[in-house]
PDB file of C-alpha atoms in Angstrom:
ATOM      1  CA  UNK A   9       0.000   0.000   0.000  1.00 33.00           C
ATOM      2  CA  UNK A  10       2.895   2.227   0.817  1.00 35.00           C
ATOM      3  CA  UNK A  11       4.458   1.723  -2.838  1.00 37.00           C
ATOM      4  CA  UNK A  12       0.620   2.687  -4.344  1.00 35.00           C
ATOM      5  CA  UNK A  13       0.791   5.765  -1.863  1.00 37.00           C
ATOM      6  CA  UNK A  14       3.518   6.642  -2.981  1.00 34.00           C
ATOM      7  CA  UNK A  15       3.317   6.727  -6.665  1.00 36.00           C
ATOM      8  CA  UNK A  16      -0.347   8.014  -6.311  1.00 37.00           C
ATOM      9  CA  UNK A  17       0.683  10.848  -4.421  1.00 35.00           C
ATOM     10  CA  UNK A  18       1.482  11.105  -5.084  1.00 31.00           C
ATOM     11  CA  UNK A  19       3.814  12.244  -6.510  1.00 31.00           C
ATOM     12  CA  UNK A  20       7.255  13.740  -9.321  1.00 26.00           C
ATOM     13  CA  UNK A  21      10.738  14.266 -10.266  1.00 27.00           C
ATOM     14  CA  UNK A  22      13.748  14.473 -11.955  1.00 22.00           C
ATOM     15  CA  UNK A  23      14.824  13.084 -15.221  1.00 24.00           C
ATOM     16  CA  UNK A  24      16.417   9.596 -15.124  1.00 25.00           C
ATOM     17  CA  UNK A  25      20.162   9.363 -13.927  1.00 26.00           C
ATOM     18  CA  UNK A  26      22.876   9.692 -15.871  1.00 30.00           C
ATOM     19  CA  UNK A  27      26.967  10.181 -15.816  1.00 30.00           C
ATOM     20  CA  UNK A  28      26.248  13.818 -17.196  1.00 33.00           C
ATOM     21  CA  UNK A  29      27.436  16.835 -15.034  1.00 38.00           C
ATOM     22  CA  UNK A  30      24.476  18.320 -12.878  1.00 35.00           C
ATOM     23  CA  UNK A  31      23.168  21.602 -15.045  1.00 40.00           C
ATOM     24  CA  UNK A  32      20.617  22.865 -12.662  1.00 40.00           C
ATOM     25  CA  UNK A  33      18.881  24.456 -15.720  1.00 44.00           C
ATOM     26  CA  UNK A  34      18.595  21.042 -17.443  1.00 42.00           C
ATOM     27  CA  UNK A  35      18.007  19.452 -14.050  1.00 41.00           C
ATOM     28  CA  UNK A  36      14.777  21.911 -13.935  1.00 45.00           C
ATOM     29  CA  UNK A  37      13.969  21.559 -17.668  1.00 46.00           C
ATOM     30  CA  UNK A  38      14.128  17.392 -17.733  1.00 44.00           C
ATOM     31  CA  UNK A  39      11.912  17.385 -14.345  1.00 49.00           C
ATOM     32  CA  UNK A  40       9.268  19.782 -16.040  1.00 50.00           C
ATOM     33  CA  UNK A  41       9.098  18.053 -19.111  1.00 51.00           C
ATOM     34  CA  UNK A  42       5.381  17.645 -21.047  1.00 60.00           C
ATOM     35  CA  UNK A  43       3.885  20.068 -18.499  1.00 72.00           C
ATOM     36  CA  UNK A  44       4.643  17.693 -15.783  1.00 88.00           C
ATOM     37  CA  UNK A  45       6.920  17.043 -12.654  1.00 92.00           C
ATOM     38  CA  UNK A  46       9.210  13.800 -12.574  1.00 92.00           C
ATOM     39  CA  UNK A  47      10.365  12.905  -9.282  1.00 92.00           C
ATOM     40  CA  UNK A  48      14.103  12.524  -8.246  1.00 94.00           C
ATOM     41  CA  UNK A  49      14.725   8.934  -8.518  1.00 95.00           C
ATOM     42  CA  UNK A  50      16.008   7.959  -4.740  1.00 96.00           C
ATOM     43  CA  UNK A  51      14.649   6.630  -1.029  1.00 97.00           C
ATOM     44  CA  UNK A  52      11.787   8.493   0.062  1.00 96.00           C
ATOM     45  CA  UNK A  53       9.816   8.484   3.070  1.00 96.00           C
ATOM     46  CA  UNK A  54       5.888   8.290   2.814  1.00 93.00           C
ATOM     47  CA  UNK A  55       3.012   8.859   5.188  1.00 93.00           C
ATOM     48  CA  UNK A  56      -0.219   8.393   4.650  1.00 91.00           C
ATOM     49  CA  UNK A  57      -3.529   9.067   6.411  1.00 91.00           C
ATOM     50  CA  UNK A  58      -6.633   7.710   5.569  1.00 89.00           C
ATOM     51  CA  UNK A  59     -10.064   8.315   7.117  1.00 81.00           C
ATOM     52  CA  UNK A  60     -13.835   9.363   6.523  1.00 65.00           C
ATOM     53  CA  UNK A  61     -14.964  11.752   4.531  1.00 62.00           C
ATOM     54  CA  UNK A  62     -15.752  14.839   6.702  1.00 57.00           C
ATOM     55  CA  UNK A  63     -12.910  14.223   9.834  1.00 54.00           C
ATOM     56  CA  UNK A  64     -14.888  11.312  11.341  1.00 53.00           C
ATOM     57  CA  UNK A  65     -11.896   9.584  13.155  1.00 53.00           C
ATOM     58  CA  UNK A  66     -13.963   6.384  12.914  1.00 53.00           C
ATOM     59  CA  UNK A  67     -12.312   5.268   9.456  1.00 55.00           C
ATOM     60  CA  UNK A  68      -8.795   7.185  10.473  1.00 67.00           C
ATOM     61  CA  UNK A  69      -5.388   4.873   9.510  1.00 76.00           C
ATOM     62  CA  UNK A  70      -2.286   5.706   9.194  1.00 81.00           C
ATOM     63  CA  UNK A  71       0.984   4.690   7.781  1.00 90.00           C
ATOM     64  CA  UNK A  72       4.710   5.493   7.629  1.00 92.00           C
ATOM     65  CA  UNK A  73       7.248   3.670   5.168  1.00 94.00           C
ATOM     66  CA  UNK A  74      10.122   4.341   3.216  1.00 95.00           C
ATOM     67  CA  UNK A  75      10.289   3.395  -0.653  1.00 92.00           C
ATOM     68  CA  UNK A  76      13.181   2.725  -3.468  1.00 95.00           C
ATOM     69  CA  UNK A  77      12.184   4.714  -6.506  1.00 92.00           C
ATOM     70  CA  UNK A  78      14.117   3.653  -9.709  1.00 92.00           C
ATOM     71  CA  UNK A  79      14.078   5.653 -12.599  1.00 93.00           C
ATOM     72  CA  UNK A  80      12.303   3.402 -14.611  1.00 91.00           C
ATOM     73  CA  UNK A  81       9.500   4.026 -11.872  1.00 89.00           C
ATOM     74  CA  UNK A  82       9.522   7.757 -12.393  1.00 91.00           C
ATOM     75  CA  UNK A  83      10.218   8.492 -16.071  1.00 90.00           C
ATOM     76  CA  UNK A  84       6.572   9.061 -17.133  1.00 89.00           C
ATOM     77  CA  UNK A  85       5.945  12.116 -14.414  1.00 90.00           C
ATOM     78  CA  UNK A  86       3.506  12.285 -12.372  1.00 88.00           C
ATOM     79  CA  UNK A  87       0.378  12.050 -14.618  1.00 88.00           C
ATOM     80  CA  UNK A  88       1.340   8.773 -15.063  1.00 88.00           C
ATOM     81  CA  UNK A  89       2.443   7.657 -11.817  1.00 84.00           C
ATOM     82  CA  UNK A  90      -1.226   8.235 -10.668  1.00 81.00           C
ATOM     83  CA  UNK A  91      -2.357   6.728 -13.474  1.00 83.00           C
ATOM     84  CA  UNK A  92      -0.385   3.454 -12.835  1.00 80.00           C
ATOM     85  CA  UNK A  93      -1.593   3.440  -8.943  1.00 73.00           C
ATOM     86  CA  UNK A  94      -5.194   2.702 -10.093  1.00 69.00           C
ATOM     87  CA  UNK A  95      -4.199   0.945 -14.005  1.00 69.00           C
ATOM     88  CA  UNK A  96      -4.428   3.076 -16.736  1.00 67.00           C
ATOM     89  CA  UNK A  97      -6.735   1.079 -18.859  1.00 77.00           C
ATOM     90  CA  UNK A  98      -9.415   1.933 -15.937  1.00 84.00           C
ATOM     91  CA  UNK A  99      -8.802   5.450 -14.740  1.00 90.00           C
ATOM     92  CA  UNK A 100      -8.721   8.983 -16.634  1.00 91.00           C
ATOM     93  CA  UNK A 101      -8.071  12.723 -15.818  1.00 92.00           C
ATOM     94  CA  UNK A 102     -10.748  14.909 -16.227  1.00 93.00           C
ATOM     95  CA  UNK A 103      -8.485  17.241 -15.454  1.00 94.00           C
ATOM     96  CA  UNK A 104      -4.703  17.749 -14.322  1.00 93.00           C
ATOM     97  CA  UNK A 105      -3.445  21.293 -13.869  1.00 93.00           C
ATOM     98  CA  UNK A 106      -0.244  22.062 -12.563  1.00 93.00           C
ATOM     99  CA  UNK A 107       0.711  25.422 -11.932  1.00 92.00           C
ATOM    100  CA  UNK A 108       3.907  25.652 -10.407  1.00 91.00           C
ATOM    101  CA  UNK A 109       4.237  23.145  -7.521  1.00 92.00           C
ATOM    102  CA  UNK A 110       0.746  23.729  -7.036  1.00 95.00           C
ATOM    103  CA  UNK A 111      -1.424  20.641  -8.717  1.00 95.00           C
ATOM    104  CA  UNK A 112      -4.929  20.459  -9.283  1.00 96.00           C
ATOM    105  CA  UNK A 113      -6.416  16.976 -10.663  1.00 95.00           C
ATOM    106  CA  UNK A 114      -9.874  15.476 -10.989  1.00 94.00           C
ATOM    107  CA  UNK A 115      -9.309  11.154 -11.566  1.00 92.00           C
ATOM    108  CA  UNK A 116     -11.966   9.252 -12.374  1.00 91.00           C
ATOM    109  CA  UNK A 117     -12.015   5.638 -12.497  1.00 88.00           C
ATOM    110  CA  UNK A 118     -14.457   3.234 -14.015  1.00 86.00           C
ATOM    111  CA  UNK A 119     -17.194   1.166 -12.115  1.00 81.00           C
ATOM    112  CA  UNK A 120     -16.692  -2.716 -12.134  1.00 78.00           C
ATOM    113  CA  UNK A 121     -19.027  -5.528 -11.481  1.00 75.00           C
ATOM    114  CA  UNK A 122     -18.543  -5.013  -7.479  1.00 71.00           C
ATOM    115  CA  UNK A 123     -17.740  -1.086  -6.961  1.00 71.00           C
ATOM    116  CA  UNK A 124     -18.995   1.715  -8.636  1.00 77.00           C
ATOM    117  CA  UNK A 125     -17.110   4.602 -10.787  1.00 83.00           C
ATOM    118  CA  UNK A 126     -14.997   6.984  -8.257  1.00 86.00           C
ATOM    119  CA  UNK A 127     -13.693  10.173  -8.432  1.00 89.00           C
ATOM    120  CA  UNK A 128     -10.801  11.388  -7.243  1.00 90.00           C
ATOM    121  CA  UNK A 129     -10.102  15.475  -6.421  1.00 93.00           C
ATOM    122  CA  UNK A 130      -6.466  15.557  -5.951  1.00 94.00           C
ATOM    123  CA  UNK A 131      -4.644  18.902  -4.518  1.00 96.00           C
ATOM    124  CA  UNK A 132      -1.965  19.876  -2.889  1.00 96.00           C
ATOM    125  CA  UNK A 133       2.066  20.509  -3.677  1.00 95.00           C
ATOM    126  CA  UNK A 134       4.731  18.903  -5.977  1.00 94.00           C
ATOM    127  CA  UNK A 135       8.225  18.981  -6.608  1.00 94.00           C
ATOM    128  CA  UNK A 136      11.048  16.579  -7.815  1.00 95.00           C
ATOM    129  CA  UNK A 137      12.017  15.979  -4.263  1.00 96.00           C
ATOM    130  CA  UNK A 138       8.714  16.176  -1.969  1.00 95.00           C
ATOM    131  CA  UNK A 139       5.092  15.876  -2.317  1.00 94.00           C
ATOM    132  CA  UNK A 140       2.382  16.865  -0.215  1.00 95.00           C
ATOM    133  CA  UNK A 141      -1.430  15.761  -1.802  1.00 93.00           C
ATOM    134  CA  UNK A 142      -4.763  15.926  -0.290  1.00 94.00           C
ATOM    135  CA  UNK A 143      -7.215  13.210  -2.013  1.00 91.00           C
ATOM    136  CA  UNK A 144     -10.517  12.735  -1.632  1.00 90.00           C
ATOM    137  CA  UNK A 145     -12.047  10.066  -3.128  1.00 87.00           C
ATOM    138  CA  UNK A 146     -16.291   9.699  -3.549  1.00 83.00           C
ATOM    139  CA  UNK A 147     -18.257   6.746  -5.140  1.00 74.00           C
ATOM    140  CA  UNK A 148     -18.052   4.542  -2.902  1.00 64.00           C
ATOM    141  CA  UNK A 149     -21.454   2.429  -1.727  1.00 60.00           C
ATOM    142  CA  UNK A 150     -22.024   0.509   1.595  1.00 58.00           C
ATOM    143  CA  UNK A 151     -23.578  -2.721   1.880  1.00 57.00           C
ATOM    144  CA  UNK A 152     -26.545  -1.268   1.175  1.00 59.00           C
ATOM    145  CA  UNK A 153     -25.873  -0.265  -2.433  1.00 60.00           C
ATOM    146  CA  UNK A 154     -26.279   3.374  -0.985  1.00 61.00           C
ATOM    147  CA  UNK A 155     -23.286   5.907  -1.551  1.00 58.00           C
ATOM    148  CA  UNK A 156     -21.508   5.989   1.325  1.00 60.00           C
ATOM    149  CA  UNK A 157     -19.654   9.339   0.899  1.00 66.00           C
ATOM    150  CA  UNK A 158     -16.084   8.820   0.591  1.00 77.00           C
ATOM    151  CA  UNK A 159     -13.151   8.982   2.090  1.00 85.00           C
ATOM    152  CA  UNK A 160     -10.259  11.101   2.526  1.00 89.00           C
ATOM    153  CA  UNK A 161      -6.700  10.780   2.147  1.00 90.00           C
ATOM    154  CA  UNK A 162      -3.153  12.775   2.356  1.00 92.00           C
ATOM    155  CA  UNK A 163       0.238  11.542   1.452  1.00 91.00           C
ATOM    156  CA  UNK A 164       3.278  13.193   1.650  1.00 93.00           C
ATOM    157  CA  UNK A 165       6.534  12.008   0.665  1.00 93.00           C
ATOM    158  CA  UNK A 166       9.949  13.427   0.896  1.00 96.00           C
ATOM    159  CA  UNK A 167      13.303  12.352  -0.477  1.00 97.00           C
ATOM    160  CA  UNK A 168      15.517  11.572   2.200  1.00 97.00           C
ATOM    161  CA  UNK A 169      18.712   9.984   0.154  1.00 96.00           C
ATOM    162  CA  UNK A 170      19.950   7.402  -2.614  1.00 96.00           C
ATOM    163  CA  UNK A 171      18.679   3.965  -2.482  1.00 95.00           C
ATOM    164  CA  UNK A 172      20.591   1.472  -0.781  1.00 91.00           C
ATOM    165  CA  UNK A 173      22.987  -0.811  -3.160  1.00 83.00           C
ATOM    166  CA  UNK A 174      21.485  -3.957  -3.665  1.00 67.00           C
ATOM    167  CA  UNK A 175      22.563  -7.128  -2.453  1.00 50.00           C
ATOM    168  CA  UNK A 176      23.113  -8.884  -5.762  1.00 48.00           C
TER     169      UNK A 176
END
Protein backbone atom coordinates (compact mmCIF):
# COMPACT_ATOMS: atom_id res chain seq x y z
CA UNK A 1 0.00 0.00 0.00
CA UNK A 2 2.90 2.23 0.82
CA UNK A 3 4.46 1.72 -2.84
CA UNK A 4 0.62 2.69 -4.34
CA UNK A 5 0.79 5.76 -1.86
CA UNK A 6 3.52 6.64 -2.98
CA UNK A 7 3.32 6.73 -6.67
CA UNK A 8 -0.35 8.01 -6.31
CA UNK A 9 0.68 10.85 -4.42
CA UNK A 10 1.48 11.10 -5.08
CA UNK A 11 3.81 12.24 -6.51
CA UNK A 12 7.26 13.74 -9.32
CA UNK A 13 10.74 14.27 -10.27
CA UNK A 14 13.75 14.47 -11.95
CA UNK A 15 14.82 13.08 -15.22
CA UNK A 16 16.42 9.60 -15.12
CA UNK A 17 20.16 9.36 -13.93
CA UNK A 18 22.88 9.69 -15.87
CA UNK A 19 26.97 10.18 -15.82
CA UNK A 20 26.25 13.82 -17.20
CA UNK A 21 27.44 16.84 -15.03
CA UNK A 22 24.48 18.32 -12.88
CA UNK A 23 23.17 21.60 -15.05
CA UNK A 24 20.62 22.87 -12.66
CA UNK A 25 18.88 24.46 -15.72
CA UNK A 26 18.59 21.04 -17.44
CA UNK A 27 18.01 19.45 -14.05
CA UNK A 28 14.78 21.91 -13.93
CA UNK A 29 13.97 21.56 -17.67
CA UNK A 30 14.13 17.39 -17.73
CA UNK A 31 11.91 17.38 -14.35
CA UNK A 32 9.27 19.78 -16.04
CA UNK A 33 9.10 18.05 -19.11
CA UNK A 34 5.38 17.64 -21.05
CA UNK A 35 3.88 20.07 -18.50
CA UNK A 36 4.64 17.69 -15.78
CA UNK A 37 6.92 17.04 -12.65
CA UNK A 38 9.21 13.80 -12.57
CA UNK A 39 10.36 12.90 -9.28
CA UNK A 40 14.10 12.52 -8.25
CA UNK A 41 14.73 8.93 -8.52
CA UNK A 42 16.01 7.96 -4.74
CA UNK A 43 14.65 6.63 -1.03
CA UNK A 44 11.79 8.49 0.06
CA UNK A 45 9.82 8.48 3.07
CA UNK A 46 5.89 8.29 2.81
CA UNK A 47 3.01 8.86 5.19
CA UNK A 48 -0.22 8.39 4.65
CA UNK A 49 -3.53 9.07 6.41
CA UNK A 50 -6.63 7.71 5.57
CA UNK A 51 -10.06 8.32 7.12
CA UNK A 52 -13.83 9.36 6.52
CA UNK A 53 -14.96 11.75 4.53
CA UNK A 54 -15.75 14.84 6.70
CA UNK A 55 -12.91 14.22 9.83
CA UNK A 56 -14.89 11.31 11.34
CA UNK A 57 -11.90 9.58 13.15
CA UNK A 58 -13.96 6.38 12.91
CA UNK A 59 -12.31 5.27 9.46
CA UNK A 60 -8.79 7.19 10.47
CA UNK A 61 -5.39 4.87 9.51
CA UNK A 62 -2.29 5.71 9.19
CA UNK A 63 0.98 4.69 7.78
CA UNK A 64 4.71 5.49 7.63
CA UNK A 65 7.25 3.67 5.17
CA UNK A 66 10.12 4.34 3.22
CA UNK A 67 10.29 3.39 -0.65
CA UNK A 68 13.18 2.73 -3.47
CA UNK A 69 12.18 4.71 -6.51
CA UNK A 70 14.12 3.65 -9.71
CA UNK A 71 14.08 5.65 -12.60
CA UNK A 72 12.30 3.40 -14.61
CA UNK A 73 9.50 4.03 -11.87
CA UNK A 74 9.52 7.76 -12.39
CA UNK A 75 10.22 8.49 -16.07
CA UNK A 76 6.57 9.06 -17.13
CA UNK A 77 5.95 12.12 -14.41
CA UNK A 78 3.51 12.29 -12.37
CA UNK A 79 0.38 12.05 -14.62
CA UNK A 80 1.34 8.77 -15.06
CA UNK A 81 2.44 7.66 -11.82
CA UNK A 82 -1.23 8.24 -10.67
CA UNK A 83 -2.36 6.73 -13.47
CA UNK A 84 -0.38 3.45 -12.83
CA UNK A 85 -1.59 3.44 -8.94
CA UNK A 86 -5.19 2.70 -10.09
CA UNK A 87 -4.20 0.94 -14.01
CA UNK A 88 -4.43 3.08 -16.74
CA UNK A 89 -6.74 1.08 -18.86
CA UNK A 90 -9.41 1.93 -15.94
CA UNK A 91 -8.80 5.45 -14.74
CA UNK A 92 -8.72 8.98 -16.63
CA UNK A 93 -8.07 12.72 -15.82
CA UNK A 94 -10.75 14.91 -16.23
CA UNK A 95 -8.49 17.24 -15.45
CA UNK A 96 -4.70 17.75 -14.32
CA UNK A 97 -3.45 21.29 -13.87
CA UNK A 98 -0.24 22.06 -12.56
CA UNK A 99 0.71 25.42 -11.93
CA UNK A 100 3.91 25.65 -10.41
CA UNK A 101 4.24 23.14 -7.52
CA UNK A 102 0.75 23.73 -7.04
CA UNK A 103 -1.42 20.64 -8.72
CA UNK A 104 -4.93 20.46 -9.28
CA UNK A 105 -6.42 16.98 -10.66
CA UNK A 106 -9.87 15.48 -10.99
CA UNK A 107 -9.31 11.15 -11.57
CA UNK A 108 -11.97 9.25 -12.37
CA UNK A 109 -12.02 5.64 -12.50
CA UNK A 110 -14.46 3.23 -14.02
CA UNK A 111 -17.19 1.17 -12.11
CA UNK A 112 -16.69 -2.72 -12.13
CA UNK A 113 -19.03 -5.53 -11.48
CA UNK A 114 -18.54 -5.01 -7.48
CA UNK A 115 -17.74 -1.09 -6.96
CA UNK A 116 -19.00 1.72 -8.64
CA UNK A 117 -17.11 4.60 -10.79
CA UNK A 118 -15.00 6.98 -8.26
CA UNK A 119 -13.69 10.17 -8.43
CA UNK A 120 -10.80 11.39 -7.24
CA UNK A 121 -10.10 15.48 -6.42
CA UNK A 122 -6.47 15.56 -5.95
CA UNK A 123 -4.64 18.90 -4.52
CA UNK A 124 -1.96 19.88 -2.89
CA UNK A 125 2.07 20.51 -3.68
CA UNK A 126 4.73 18.90 -5.98
CA UNK A 127 8.23 18.98 -6.61
CA UNK A 128 11.05 16.58 -7.81
CA UNK A 129 12.02 15.98 -4.26
CA UNK A 130 8.71 16.18 -1.97
CA UNK A 131 5.09 15.88 -2.32
CA UNK A 132 2.38 16.86 -0.22
CA UNK A 133 -1.43 15.76 -1.80
CA UNK A 134 -4.76 15.93 -0.29
CA UNK A 135 -7.21 13.21 -2.01
CA UNK A 136 -10.52 12.73 -1.63
CA UNK A 137 -12.05 10.07 -3.13
CA UNK A 138 -16.29 9.70 -3.55
CA UNK A 139 -18.26 6.75 -5.14
CA UNK A 140 -18.05 4.54 -2.90
CA UNK A 141 -21.45 2.43 -1.73
CA UNK A 142 -22.02 0.51 1.59
CA UNK A 143 -23.58 -2.72 1.88
CA UNK A 144 -26.55 -1.27 1.17
CA UNK A 145 -25.87 -0.26 -2.43
CA UNK A 146 -26.28 3.37 -0.98
CA UNK A 147 -23.29 5.91 -1.55
CA UNK A 148 -21.51 5.99 1.33
CA UNK A 149 -19.65 9.34 0.90
CA UNK A 150 -16.08 8.82 0.59
CA UNK A 151 -13.15 8.98 2.09
CA UNK A 152 -10.26 11.10 2.53
CA UNK A 153 -6.70 10.78 2.15
CA UNK A 154 -3.15 12.77 2.36
CA UNK A 155 0.24 11.54 1.45
CA UNK A 156 3.28 13.19 1.65
CA UNK A 157 6.53 12.01 0.67
CA UNK A 158 9.95 13.43 0.90
CA UNK A 159 13.30 12.35 -0.48
CA UNK A 160 15.52 11.57 2.20
CA UNK A 161 18.71 9.98 0.15
CA UNK A 162 19.95 7.40 -2.61
CA UNK A 163 18.68 3.96 -2.48
CA UNK A 164 20.59 1.47 -0.78
CA UNK A 165 22.99 -0.81 -3.16
CA UNK A 166 21.48 -3.96 -3.66
CA UNK A 167 22.56 -7.13 -2.45
CA UNK A 168 23.11 -8.88 -5.76
Amino acid sequence: MMRIALLGGFALCLAACDNSPFDPERAEEAARAGGDVRMQPGLYRSRVSIGAAGGDAAGSQYGDDTICLTPEDVAGGNREMLLAMQGRDSCRFDSYDLSGDRLEAVMVCKGGQFQPETEARISGTVTPTASDLQMTVAGFENVAGETAGGIEMRVTNERIGDCPESGD
